[in-house]
mmCIF file of C-alpha atoms and ligand atoms in Angstrom:
data_model
loop_
_atom_site.group_PDB
_atom_site.id
_atom_site.type_symbol
_atom_site.label_atom_id
_atom_site.label_comp_id
_atom_site.label_asym_id
_atom_site.label_seq_id
_atom_site.Cartn_x
_atom_site.Cartn_y
_atom_site.Cartn_z
ATOM 1 C CA UNK A 1 176.602 78.475 140.923
ATOM 2 C CA UNK A 2 178.741 81.380 141.910
ATOM 3 C CA UNK A 3 180.260 81.543 138.319
ATOM 4 C CA UNK A 4 176.822 82.161 136.881
ATOM 5 C CA UNK A 5 177.170 85.404 135.009
ATOM 6 C CA UNK A 6 174.235 87.812 134.248
ATOM 7 C CA UNK A 7 174.654 87.062 130.573
ATOM 8 C CA UNK A 8 174.082 83.252 131.117
ATOM 9 C CA UNK A 9 171.325 83.894 133.412
ATOM 10 C CA UNK A 10 169.522 86.222 130.845
ATOM 11 C CA UNK A 11 170.355 84.091 127.941
ATOM 12 C CA UNK A 12 168.717 81.095 129.449
ATOM 13 C CA UNK A 13 165.559 83.182 129.855
ATOM 14 C CA UNK A 14 165.686 84.340 126.306
ATOM 15 C CA UNK A 15 165.583 80.722 124.965
ATOM 16 C CA UNK A 16 162.626 79.908 127.020
ATOM 17 C CA UNK A 17 160.514 82.818 125.735
ATOM 18 C CA UNK A 18 161.586 81.850 122.130
ATOM 19 C CA UNK A 19 160.445 78.111 122.745
ATOM 20 C CA UNK A 20 157.190 77.436 121.403
ATOM 21 C CA UNK A 21 154.410 74.861 122.425
ATOM 22 C CA UNK A 22 155.660 72.238 119.820
ATOM 23 C CA UNK A 23 156.768 70.249 122.933
ATOM 24 C CA UNK A 24 153.193 69.315 123.691
ATOM 25 C CA UNK A 25 153.415 66.948 120.672
ATOM 26 C CA UNK A 26 156.061 65.003 122.557
ATOM 27 C CA UNK A 27 153.298 63.444 124.683
ATOM 28 C CA UNK A 28 154.368 60.195 126.245
ATOM 29 C CA UNK A 29 153.266 58.323 129.217
ATOM 30 C CA UNK A 30 154.969 56.289 131.895
ATOM 31 C CA UNK A 31 157.440 54.037 130.453
ATOM 32 C CA UNK A 32 158.075 50.742 131.846
ATOM 33 C CA UNK A 33 161.073 49.043 130.951
ATOM 34 C CA UNK A 34 161.124 46.064 133.437
ATOM 35 C CA UNK A 35 161.433 42.674 131.640
ATOM 36 C CA UNK A 36 160.392 40.309 134.535
ATOM 37 C CA UNK A 37 156.832 40.888 135.384
ATOM 38 C CA UNK A 38 157.030 38.455 138.314
ATOM 39 C CA UNK A 39 159.694 40.535 140.072
ATOM 40 C CA UNK A 40 157.768 43.687 140.904
ATOM 41 C CA UNK A 41 160.446 45.243 142.983
ATOM 42 C CA UNK A 42 162.718 45.528 140.055
ATOM 43 C CA UNK A 43 160.263 47.145 137.810
ATOM 44 C CA UNK A 44 161.778 50.299 136.388
ATOM 45 C CA UNK A 45 159.865 53.619 135.757
ATOM 46 C CA UNK A 46 160.911 56.630 133.568
ATOM 47 C CA UNK A 47 159.412 59.867 134.262
ATOM 48 C CA UNK A 48 159.547 63.395 132.815
ATOM 49 C CA UNK A 49 159.512 66.467 135.151
ATOM 50 C CA UNK A 50 158.471 69.790 133.597
ATOM 51 C CA UNK A 51 159.379 73.049 135.483
ATOM 52 C CA UNK A 52 158.357 76.655 135.235
ATOM 53 C CA UNK A 53 162.037 77.670 135.508
ATOM 54 C CA UNK A 54 164.722 78.339 133.128
ATOM 55 C CA UNK A 55 166.893 75.193 132.772
ATOM 56 C CA UNK A 56 169.315 74.776 135.731
ATOM 57 C CA UNK A 57 167.997 77.991 137.210
ATOM 58 C CA UNK A 58 169.831 78.706 140.280
ATOM 59 C CA UNK A 59 168.298 77.211 143.362
ATOM 60 C CA UNK A 60 164.746 76.164 141.843
ATOM 61 C CA UNK A 61 165.850 74.618 138.657
ATOM 62 C CA UNK A 62 168.954 73.200 140.162
ATOM 63 C CA UNK A 63 166.769 72.110 143.096
ATOM 64 C CA UNK A 64 164.593 70.184 140.547
ATOM 65 C CA UNK A 65 167.599 68.596 139.048
ATOM 66 C CA UNK A 66 168.872 67.605 142.537
ATOM 67 C CA UNK A 67 165.424 66.044 143.440
ATOM 68 C CA UNK A 68 165.453 63.900 140.372
ATOM 69 C CA UNK A 69 169.018 62.744 141.137
ATOM 70 C CA UNK A 70 167.918 61.811 144.802
ATOM 71 C CA UNK A 71 165.047 59.952 143.629
ATOM 72 C CA UNK A 72 167.166 57.966 141.234
ATOM 73 C CA UNK A 73 169.750 57.146 143.884
ATOM 74 C CA UNK A 74 167.132 56.345 146.636
ATOM 75 C CA UNK A 75 165.386 53.939 144.330
ATOM 76 C CA UNK A 76 168.542 52.485 142.975
ATOM 77 C CA UNK A 77 167.724 53.383 139.463
ATOM 78 C CA UNK A 78 164.125 52.096 139.480
ATOM 79 C CA UNK A 79 162.604 55.588 138.952
ATOM 80 C CA UNK A 80 164.658 57.772 136.706
ATOM 81 C CA UNK A 81 163.309 61.257 135.965
ATOM 82 C CA UNK A 82 164.307 63.473 133.183
ATOM 83 C CA UNK A 83 164.080 67.142 134.072
ATOM 84 C CA UNK A 84 162.860 69.778 131.505
ATOM 85 C CA UNK A 85 163.333 73.503 132.015
ATOM 86 C CA UNK A 86 160.403 75.775 130.922
ATOM 87 C CA UNK A 87 160.211 75.780 127.065
ATOM 88 C CA UNK A 88 162.072 72.641 126.573
ATOM 89 C CA UNK A 89 159.124 70.204 126.517
ATOM 90 C CA UNK A 90 156.310 72.479 127.066
ATOM 91 C CA UNK A 91 156.226 76.303 127.764
ATOM 92 C CA UNK A 92 156.903 77.070 131.304
ATOM 93 C CA UNK A 93 153.221 78.267 132.145
ATOM 94 C CA UNK A 94 151.876 74.969 130.796
ATOM 95 C CA UNK A 95 153.654 72.782 133.349
ATOM 96 C CA UNK A 96 150.455 72.238 135.250
ATOM 97 C CA UNK A 97 148.351 71.070 132.156
ATOM 98 C CA UNK A 98 151.289 69.046 131.022
ATOM 99 C CA UNK A 99 151.094 66.853 134.233
ATOM 100 C CA UNK A 100 147.237 66.818 134.226
ATOM 101 C CA UNK A 101 147.328 65.421 130.932
ATOM 102 C CA UNK A 102 150.172 63.106 131.490
ATOM 103 C CA UNK A 103 152.599 64.708 128.977
ATOM 104 C CA UNK A 104 154.870 64.822 131.963
ATOM 105 C CA UNK A 105 154.576 62.870 135.290
ATOM 106 C CA UNK A 106 155.762 65.619 137.594
ATOM 107 C CA UNK A 107 156.319 69.446 137.754
ATOM 108 C CA UNK A 108 158.249 71.955 139.749
ATOM 109 C CA UNK A 109 156.942 75.413 140.002
ATOM 110 C CA UNK A 110 154.735 77.597 142.181
ATOM 111 C CA UNK A 111 151.066 77.329 142.657
ATOM 112 C CA UNK A 112 150.335 81.065 142.170
ATOM 113 C CA UNK A 113 151.072 80.572 138.390
ATOM 114 C CA UNK A 114 147.806 78.749 138.189
ATOM 115 C CA UNK A 115 145.744 81.570 139.606
ATOM 116 C CA UNK A 116 143.918 81.995 136.233
ATOM 117 C CA UNK A 117 142.626 78.372 136.450
ATOM 118 C CA UNK A 118 142.337 77.965 140.158
ATOM 119 C CA UNK A 119 142.290 81.486 142.088
ATOM 120 C CA UNK A 120 142.367 79.578 145.534
ATOM 121 C CA UNK A 121 145.801 77.969 144.479
ATOM 122 C CA UNK A 122 147.408 81.274 145.363
ATOM 123 C CA UNK A 123 147.137 80.755 149.096
ATOM 124 C CA UNK A 124 149.516 77.749 148.661
ATOM 125 C CA UNK A 125 152.425 79.766 147.423
ATOM 126 C CA UNK A 126 152.279 83.455 148.637
ATOM 127 C CA UNK A 127 149.677 86.208 149.311
ATOM 128 C CA UNK A 128 150.690 89.649 150.617
ATOM 129 C CA UNK A 129 151.083 89.991 154.309
ATOM 130 C CA UNK A 130 150.595 86.133 154.480
ATOM 131 C CA UNK A 131 152.730 83.721 156.329
ATOM 132 C CA UNK A 132 156.487 83.277 156.268
ATOM 133 C CA UNK A 133 158.279 79.954 155.366
ATOM 134 C CA UNK A 134 158.183 78.545 158.843
ATOM 135 C CA UNK A 135 154.425 79.245 159.158
ATOM 136 C CA UNK A 136 153.590 78.097 155.957
ATOM 137 C CA UNK A 137 155.114 74.818 156.430
ATOM 138 C CA UNK A 138 153.376 74.510 159.775
ATOM 139 C CA UNK A 139 149.937 75.310 158.128
ATOM 140 C CA UNK A 140 150.543 72.785 155.227
ATOM 141 C CA UNK A 141 151.912 69.877 157.117
ATOM 142 C CA UNK A 142 150.085 70.359 160.527
ATOM 143 C CA UNK A 143 147.254 72.974 160.002
ATOM 144 C CA UNK A 144 145.211 71.330 157.372
ATOM 145 C CA UNK A 145 146.720 73.369 154.520
ATOM 146 C CA UNK A 146 148.016 70.364 152.409
ATOM 147 C CA UNK A 147 144.949 68.379 152.852
ATOM 148 C CA UNK A 148 142.918 71.300 151.251
ATOM 149 C CA UNK A 149 145.502 71.694 148.526
ATOM 150 C CA UNK A 150 145.327 68.077 147.698
ATOM 151 C CA UNK A 151 141.586 68.185 147.493
ATOM 152 C CA UNK A 152 141.754 71.028 145.030
ATOM 153 C CA UNK A 153 144.334 69.633 142.944
ATOM 154 C CA UNK A 154 142.586 66.045 142.889
ATOM 155 C CA UNK A 155 140.132 67.567 140.321
ATOM 156 C CA UNK A 156 143.125 68.004 138.049
ATOM 157 C CA UNK A 157 144.498 64.482 138.494
ATOM 158 C CA UNK A 158 147.438 65.970 140.551
ATOM 159 C CA UNK A 159 148.979 65.425 143.913
ATOM 160 C CA UNK A 160 150.750 68.581 145.264
ATOM 161 C CA UNK A 161 153.773 68.323 147.495
ATOM 162 C CA UNK A 162 155.511 71.487 149.056
ATOM 163 C CA UNK A 163 158.885 71.502 147.357
ATOM 164 C CA UNK A 164 160.947 74.544 148.351
ATOM 165 C CA UNK A 165 160.629 77.978 149.688
ATOM 166 C CA UNK A 166 162.093 81.372 148.831
ATOM 167 C CA UNK A 167 161.963 82.806 152.327
ATOM 168 C CA UNK A 168 160.929 86.414 152.804
ATOM 169 C CA UNK A 169 161.646 88.155 149.280
ATOM 170 C CA UNK A 170 162.719 91.702 148.866
ATOM 171 C CA UNK A 171 160.500 94.534 148.040
ATOM 172 C CA UNK A 172 162.164 95.480 144.752
ATOM 173 C CA UNK A 173 164.337 97.799 142.760
ATOM 174 C CA UNK A 174 163.258 101.459 142.228
ATOM 175 C CA UNK A 175 164.621 104.231 140.251
ATOM 176 C CA UNK A 176 163.113 106.846 142.438
ATOM 177 C CA UNK A 177 162.702 106.951 146.170
ATOM 178 C CA UNK A 178 159.402 105.897 147.691
ATOM 179 C CA UNK A 179 158.770 108.656 150.459
ATOM 180 C CA UNK A 180 154.939 108.332 150.661
ATOM 181 C CA UNK A 181 152.002 106.696 149.140
ATOM 182 C CA UNK A 182 151.971 109.608 146.573
ATOM 183 C CA UNK A 183 155.193 108.424 144.997
ATOM 184 C CA UNK A 184 153.527 105.184 143.994
ATOM 185 C CA UNK A 185 150.941 107.097 141.816
ATOM 186 C CA UNK A 186 151.834 106.545 138.167
ATOM 187 C CA UNK A 187 154.485 103.981 139.195
ATOM 188 C CA UNK A 188 155.005 101.201 136.430
ATOM 189 C CA UNK A 189 156.257 98.298 138.362
ATOM 190 C CA UNK A 190 156.867 94.599 137.263
ATOM 191 C CA UNK A 191 155.043 92.790 139.989
ATOM 192 C CA UNK A 192 152.949 89.793 139.323
ATOM 193 C CA UNK A 193 149.781 88.389 141.016
ATOM 194 C CA UNK A 194 148.016 89.933 144.096
ATOM 195 C CA UNK A 195 150.882 92.048 144.812
ATOM 196 C CA UNK A 196 150.496 93.780 141.446
ATOM 197 C CA UNK A 197 146.637 94.330 142.307
ATOM 198 C CA UNK A 198 147.864 96.139 145.538
ATOM 199 C CA UNK A 199 150.152 98.357 143.398
ATOM 200 C CA UNK A 200 147.293 99.110 141.078
ATOM 201 C CA UNK A 201 145.088 100.166 144.017
ATOM 202 C CA UNK A 202 147.588 102.455 145.359
ATOM 203 C CA UNK A 203 147.652 104.241 141.966
ATOM 204 C CA UNK A 204 150.551 102.545 140.007
ATOM 205 C CA UNK A 205 150.308 99.989 137.386
ATOM 206 C CA UNK A 206 151.557 96.352 137.485
ATOM 207 C CA UNK A 207 153.403 95.442 134.298
ATOM 208 C CA UNK A 208 154.014 91.836 133.416
ATOM 209 C CA UNK A 209 157.548 91.099 131.857
ATOM 210 C CA UNK A 210 159.147 87.725 131.164
ATOM 211 C CA UNK A 211 162.202 87.134 133.369
ATOM 212 C CA UNK A 212 164.538 87.812 130.375
ATOM 213 C CA UNK A 213 163.222 91.288 129.614
ATOM 214 C CA UNK A 214 162.822 92.886 132.914
ATOM 215 C CA UNK A 215 166.566 94.043 132.861
ATOM 216 C CA UNK A 216 166.089 95.964 129.499
ATOM 217 C CA UNK A 217 162.665 97.209 130.476
ATOM 218 C CA UNK A 218 164.005 98.705 133.533
ATOM 219 C CA UNK A 219 167.126 100.009 131.952
ATOM 220 C CA UNK A 220 165.148 101.794 129.133
ATOM 221 C CA UNK A 221 162.550 103.179 131.473
ATOM 222 C CA UNK A 222 159.664 101.033 130.121
ATOM 223 C CA UNK A 223 159.215 100.253 133.864
ATOM 224 C CA UNK A 224 160.095 102.296 136.851
ATOM 225 C CA UNK A 225 160.553 99.450 139.291
ATOM 226 C CA UNK A 226 160.605 95.679 139.547
ATOM 227 C CA UNK A 227 160.499 93.051 142.186
ATOM 228 C CA UNK A 228 162.207 89.795 141.731
ATOM 229 C CA UNK A 229 163.258 87.450 144.413
ATOM 230 C CA UNK A 230 166.159 88.325 146.785
ATOM 231 C CA UNK A 231 169.667 89.302 146.934
ATOM 232 C CA UNK A 232 171.076 86.244 145.388
ATOM 233 C CA UNK A 233 168.951 86.075 142.266
ATOM 234 C CA UNK A 234 168.661 89.800 142.014
ATOM 235 C CA UNK A 235 172.428 90.130 141.910
ATOM 236 C CA UNK A 236 172.706 87.595 139.082
ATOM 237 C CA UNK A 237 170.139 89.642 137.193
ATOM 238 C CA UNK A 238 172.203 92.573 137.589
ATOM 239 C CA UNK A 239 169.659 95.101 138.944
ATOM 240 C CA UNK A 240 171.975 96.885 140.964
ATOM 241 C CA UNK A 241 173.732 98.115 137.782
ATOM 242 C CA UNK A 242 170.650 99.992 136.745
ATOM 243 C CA UNK A 243 168.453 100.751 139.756
ATOM 244 C CA UNK A 244 169.463 102.978 142.665
ATOM 245 C CA UNK A 245 167.056 101.897 145.568
ATOM 246 C CA UNK A 246 166.640 98.367 146.856
ATOM 247 C CA UNK A 247 163.540 98.326 149.161
ATOM 248 C CA UNK A 248 162.542 95.866 151.806
ATOM 249 C CA UNK A 249 160.733 93.929 153.027
ATOM 250 C CA UNK A 250 158.929 91.631 150.463
ATOM 251 C CA UNK A 251 155.505 92.328 152.018
ATOM 252 C CA UNK A 252 154.057 90.762 148.759
ATOM 253 C CA UNK A 253 155.804 87.426 148.999
ATOM 254 C CA UNK A 254 156.746 86.681 152.642
ATOM 255 C CA UNK A 255 157.652 83.001 152.203
ATOM 256 C CA UNK A 256 156.736 81.755 148.668
ATOM 257 C CA UNK A 257 156.093 78.060 148.760
ATOM 258 C CA UNK A 258 157.456 76.138 145.694
ATOM 259 C CA UNK A 259 155.495 72.931 144.627
ATOM 260 C CA UNK A 260 155.936 69.668 143.035
ATOM 261 C CA UNK A 261 152.692 68.371 141.474
ATOM 262 C CA UNK A 262 152.619 64.688 140.536
ATOM 263 C CA UNK A 263 150.236 62.951 137.996
ATOM 264 C CA UNK A 264 147.823 60.899 140.190
ATOM 265 C CA UNK A 265 147.833 57.814 138.165
ATOM 266 C CA UNK A 266 151.426 57.777 137.468
ATOM 267 C CA UNK A 267 151.953 58.002 141.262
ATOM 268 C CA UNK A 268 149.457 55.172 141.958
ATOM 269 C CA UNK A 269 151.217 52.959 139.457
ATOM 270 C CA UNK A 270 154.381 53.126 141.598
ATOM 271 C CA UNK A 271 155.073 50.432 144.234
ATOM 272 C CA UNK A 272 154.751 51.816 147.851
ATOM 273 C CA UNK A 273 158.375 52.231 148.433
ATOM 274 C CA UNK A 274 158.921 54.342 145.244
ATOM 275 C CA UNK A 275 155.865 56.666 146.282
ATOM 276 C CA UNK A 276 157.569 57.211 149.601
ATOM 277 C CA UNK A 277 160.803 57.942 147.837
ATOM 278 C CA UNK A 278 159.128 60.681 145.642
ATOM 279 C CA UNK A 279 157.542 62.285 148.896
ATOM 280 C CA UNK A 280 160.908 62.031 150.663
ATOM 281 C CA UNK A 281 162.679 63.969 147.901
ATOM 282 C CA UNK A 282 159.987 66.725 148.051
ATOM 283 C CA UNK A 283 160.501 67.121 151.790
ATOM 284 C CA UNK A 284 164.094 67.147 151.158
ATOM 285 C CA UNK A 285 163.819 69.729 148.409
ATOM 286 C CA UNK A 286 161.593 71.903 150.725
ATOM 287 C CA UNK A 287 164.369 72.119 153.260
ATOM 288 C CA UNK A 288 167.260 72.447 150.830
ATOM 289 C CA UNK A 289 165.922 75.250 148.694
ATOM 290 C CA UNK A 290 164.821 77.518 151.585
ATOM 291 C CA UNK A 291 168.431 76.816 153.282
ATOM 292 C CA UNK A 292 170.258 77.692 150.161
ATOM 293 C CA UNK A 293 168.188 80.984 149.785
ATOM 294 C CA UNK A 294 168.933 81.874 153.303
ATOM 295 C CA UNK A 295 172.703 81.233 152.942
ATOM 296 C CA UNK A 296 173.160 82.765 149.736
ATOM 297 C CA UNK A 297 170.869 85.901 150.220
ATOM 298 C CA UNK A 298 173.131 86.642 153.055
ATOM 299 C CA UNK A 299 176.375 86.416 151.071
ATOM 300 C CA UNK A 300 174.949 88.495 148.047
ATOM 301 C CA UNK A 301 173.315 91.055 150.204
ATOM 302 C CA UNK A 302 176.973 91.721 151.310
ATOM 303 C CA UNK A 303 178.211 91.816 147.666
ATOM 304 C CA UNK A 304 175.453 94.434 146.968
ATOM 305 C CA UNK A 305 176.434 96.407 149.827
ATOM 306 C CA UNK A 306 180.189 96.199 148.805
ATOM 307 C CA UNK A 307 179.341 97.750 145.291
ATOM 308 C CA UNK A 308 178.677 100.959 147.368
ATOM 309 C CA UNK A 309 176.053 101.979 144.811
ATOM 310 C CA UNK A 310 172.878 100.390 146.315
ATOM 311 C CA UNK A 311 170.761 102.417 148.620
ATOM 312 C CA UNK A 312 169.110 99.748 150.749
ATOM 313 C CA UNK A 313 165.977 101.142 152.157
ATOM 314 C CA UNK A 314 162.862 100.108 154.183
ATOM 315 C CA UNK A 315 159.408 101.170 152.927
ATOM 316 C CA UNK A 316 158.111 103.943 155.127
ATOM 317 C CA UNK A 317 155.608 102.956 157.668
ATOM 318 C CA UNK A 318 152.815 104.937 155.797
ATOM 319 C CA UNK A 319 153.556 103.063 152.615
ATOM 320 C CA UNK A 320 153.537 99.602 154.286
ATOM 321 C CA UNK A 321 150.278 100.431 156.155
ATOM 322 C CA UNK A 322 148.604 101.303 152.760
ATOM 323 C CA UNK A 323 150.065 98.160 151.242
ATOM 324 C CA UNK A 324 148.541 96.156 154.222
ATOM 325 C CA UNK A 325 145.111 97.862 153.808
ATOM 326 C CA UNK A 326 144.987 97.417 150.042
ATOM 327 C CA UNK A 327 146.057 93.884 150.445
ATOM 328 C CA UNK A 328 143.098 93.037 152.623
ATOM 329 C CA UNK A 329 140.852 94.632 149.989
ATOM 330 C CA UNK A 330 142.386 92.492 147.199
ATOM 331 C CA UNK A 331 141.976 89.398 149.185
ATOM 332 C CA UNK A 332 138.277 90.383 150.245
ATOM 333 C CA UNK A 333 137.506 90.798 146.661
ATOM 334 C CA UNK A 334 139.062 87.465 145.583
ATOM 335 C CA UNK A 335 137.123 85.452 148.326
ATOM 336 C CA UNK A 336 133.837 87.339 147.631
ATOM 337 C CA UNK A 337 133.696 86.108 144.094
ATOM 338 C CA UNK A 338 135.084 82.528 144.567
ATOM 339 C CA UNK A 339 133.730 80.076 147.185
ATOM 340 C CA UNK A 340 136.836 77.750 146.941
ATOM 341 C CA UNK A 341 139.201 80.809 147.679
ATOM 342 C CA UNK A 342 137.000 81.459 150.583
ATOM 343 C CA UNK A 343 137.187 78.123 152.077
ATOM 344 C CA UNK A 344 141.017 78.195 151.642
ATOM 345 C CA UNK A 345 141.268 81.637 153.010
ATOM 346 C CA UNK A 346 139.232 80.814 156.227
ATOM 347 C CA UNK A 347 141.772 78.081 157.115
ATOM 348 C CA UNK A 348 144.801 80.203 156.082
ATOM 349 C CA UNK A 349 143.730 83.344 157.992
ATOM 350 C CA UNK A 350 142.718 81.388 161.177
ATOM 351 C CA UNK A 351 146.085 79.714 161.240
ATOM 352 C CA UNK A 352 147.878 82.870 160.516
ATOM 353 C CA UNK A 353 146.139 84.611 163.425
ATOM 354 C CA UNK A 354 146.816 81.700 165.748
ATOM 355 C CA UNK A 355 150.388 81.024 164.735
ATOM 356 C CA UNK A 356 150.946 84.799 164.958
ATOM 357 C CA UNK A 357 150.039 84.829 168.592
ATOM 358 C CA UNK A 358 152.969 82.350 169.178
ATOM 359 C CA UNK A 359 155.475 84.175 166.858
ATOM 360 C CA UNK A 360 154.669 87.438 168.995
ATOM 361 C CA UNK A 361 156.264 85.917 171.950
ATOM 362 C CA UNK A 362 158.867 83.648 170.238
ATOM 363 C CA UNK A 363 160.567 84.560 166.898
ATOM 364 C CA UNK A 364 159.680 88.200 167.097
ATOM 365 C CA UNK A 365 161.186 88.806 170.416
ATOM 366 C CA UNK A 366 164.120 86.622 169.813
ATOM 367 C CA UNK A 367 165.016 88.415 166.631
ATOM 368 C CA UNK A 368 164.933 91.730 168.587
ATOM 369 C CA UNK A 369 167.090 90.140 171.290
ATOM 370 C CA UNK A 370 169.935 89.048 169.016
ATOM 371 C CA UNK A 371 170.085 92.280 167.026
ATOM 372 C CA UNK A 372 173.436 93.474 168.255
ATOM 373 C CA UNK A 373 175.241 90.143 168.636
ATOM 374 C CA UNK A 374 178.796 89.624 167.145
HETATM 375 CA CA1 LIG B 1 158.957 87.732 143.500
#
């Protein structure tokens, strides 16, 4: 995808915004095209996968395309999946409902998009000052996290599967320097979810903009700052052309988990081996997307440095401390009003504390140790 231009990247976004909800009418269940009922193993299935991404969006959209290809190859054509970008079959943020209703059999996105419906779902993607990618995987696969996630999604006829991770994101692009908490007052920043609530507590305002509008809004001063993902995607968006300061770390998204959600009934209709193939493709996607982000963020951070125009800055300690304090308040308020969020947060925070004790004498020490290596 090195050839993706900012124009292509944004045009894809614009199409999605333009696409309406007509796609919902195209409802269609699992298609079985096998003609010999006695030979169960050769029965073929055709699924639709809807995503929250622009079609073929670097890493995530391409990752969904790749997962469908792997499933088709591993199943020797018995399970074929047509992948739709956001707006192509249903609008991006209706992916969850589309799979619940069986309009599609599978989706790829991130669970914090469904916070309005299930506030507790946010803990399965990213929360400010939460766990990194490695720790999230540990919690999900071995710490009871995925089990809780499955319980919650079962009410919506869905089976969730971790399906990618962004790694630690960047703090965002700013047109003024953030020297103290006072500089956040009145700041208009595009930052979604719980991170946005933290900015509001700090005296700023969280503005929502669709992906395709962020560049123009920042350029025209409609917003003063925006977060996006990390060096690779941010470079493709072209933010370095219109914002001076690139802040780190992404305290608000320390290891965002991406998800596949599969319609339960469609999944149960599959023979065992195809079920395992779907699960295997999800595991594979989980590793591949994180690895791609890690490799390309590194390359594109260097490109950003080479422009000579980007001031790479760490948020001051005072500001990070304020973000941490406000994040705890935001989470306390969330769990206060929602028993399900409380239940998930108890598991999440217990694991974070324990695994943090291990990280203290492993990753943290090791990173400091190799700092000066050639
Ligand atoms: Ca982000």
